[in-house]
Amino acid sequence: LQLQAPEHAGARDAKAFAYVRPHDLDVERYVAGAGVDSAGRPRGIVARLDRAIVVGPIARLELVPAEEGASAAPGSETIIEAQIPAQQFKEMGLAEGDTLVVTPRHARVFVEN
């Protein structure tokens, strides 16, 4: 996944990590072949909807990334938390087990020295 980070424009081949707030993630259904870059990779993170909690106007989604070739031990999965409006959740007809793509709108990027 590539993110714009103008403050680190000079960094090359450096390890980095990013923080994204749950409400700064776009959530879409995964469609094979759609929304891919020139190398055929999805433009966001493909993840499975593990759990959805709808409280009032907010739907809180717990997503498990679909990492190719990764075999995590049970209970050790990475969780991505996303928040979308409850109305959007209802209109999308999302259900636990659905495959989605999450894309950060805003990220805070940190590069290791």
XYZ file of N, CA, C and O in Angstrom, residues 3-5 7 17-21 24 104-110:
68
model
N 1.184 5.372 0.408
C 0.527 6.543 0.973
C 1.325 7.788 0.629
O 2.552 7.741 0.559
N 0.629 8.884 0.437
C 1.295 10.161 0.232
C 1.821 10.663 1.578
O 1.078 10.726 2.549
N 3.089 10.988 1.641
C 3.718 11.508 2.857
C 4.751 12.553 2.448
O 5.954 12.279 2.452
N 6.056 14.967 3.860
C 7.076 15.289 4.860
C 8.241 14.302 4.830
O 9.297 14.559 5.402
N 5.914 3.151 9.242
C 4.601 2.687 9.674
C 3.669 3.883 9.690
O 4.115 5.036 9.704
N 2.381 3.605 9.641
C 1.392 4.678 9.577
C 0.275 4.416 10.574
O -0.099 3.264 10.808
N -0.231 5.487 11.142
C -1.408 5.425 12.003
C -2.564 6.064 11.256
O -2.420 7.134 10.662
N -3.710 5.390 11.284
C -4.914 5.903 10.644
C -6.042 5.785 11.657
O -6.245 4.727 12.261
N -6.786 6.866 11.836
C -7.923 6.834 12.759
C -9.054 6.020 12.127
O -9.220 6.038 10.908
N -11.150 7.542 9.484
C -10.439 7.992 8.293
C -10.187 6.859 7.296
O -9.282 6.942 6.470
N -7.088 4.149 3.444
C -6.945 5.330 4.304
C -7.143 6.626 3.523
O -6.642 6.761 2.417
N -7.907 7.542 4.109
C -8.049 8.894 3.544
C -6.936 9.786 4.081
O -6.386 10.594 3.347
N -6.640 9.656 5.364
C -5.581 10.441 6.025
C -4.770 9.492 6.887
O -5.324 8.662 7.586
N -3.463 9.618 6.816
C -2.577 8.776 7.611
C -1.438 9.619 8.161
O -0.986 10.558 7.522
N -0.986 9.247 9.331
C 0.203 9.878 9.924
C 1.324 8.879 9.763
O 1.300 7.782 10.313
N 2.314 9.238 8.930
C 3.395 8.317 8.575
C 4.640 8.627 9.392
O 5.029 9.797 9.542
N 5.276 7.572 9.897
C 6.520 7.694 10.658
C 7.577 6.821 9.981
O 7.331 5.645 9.711
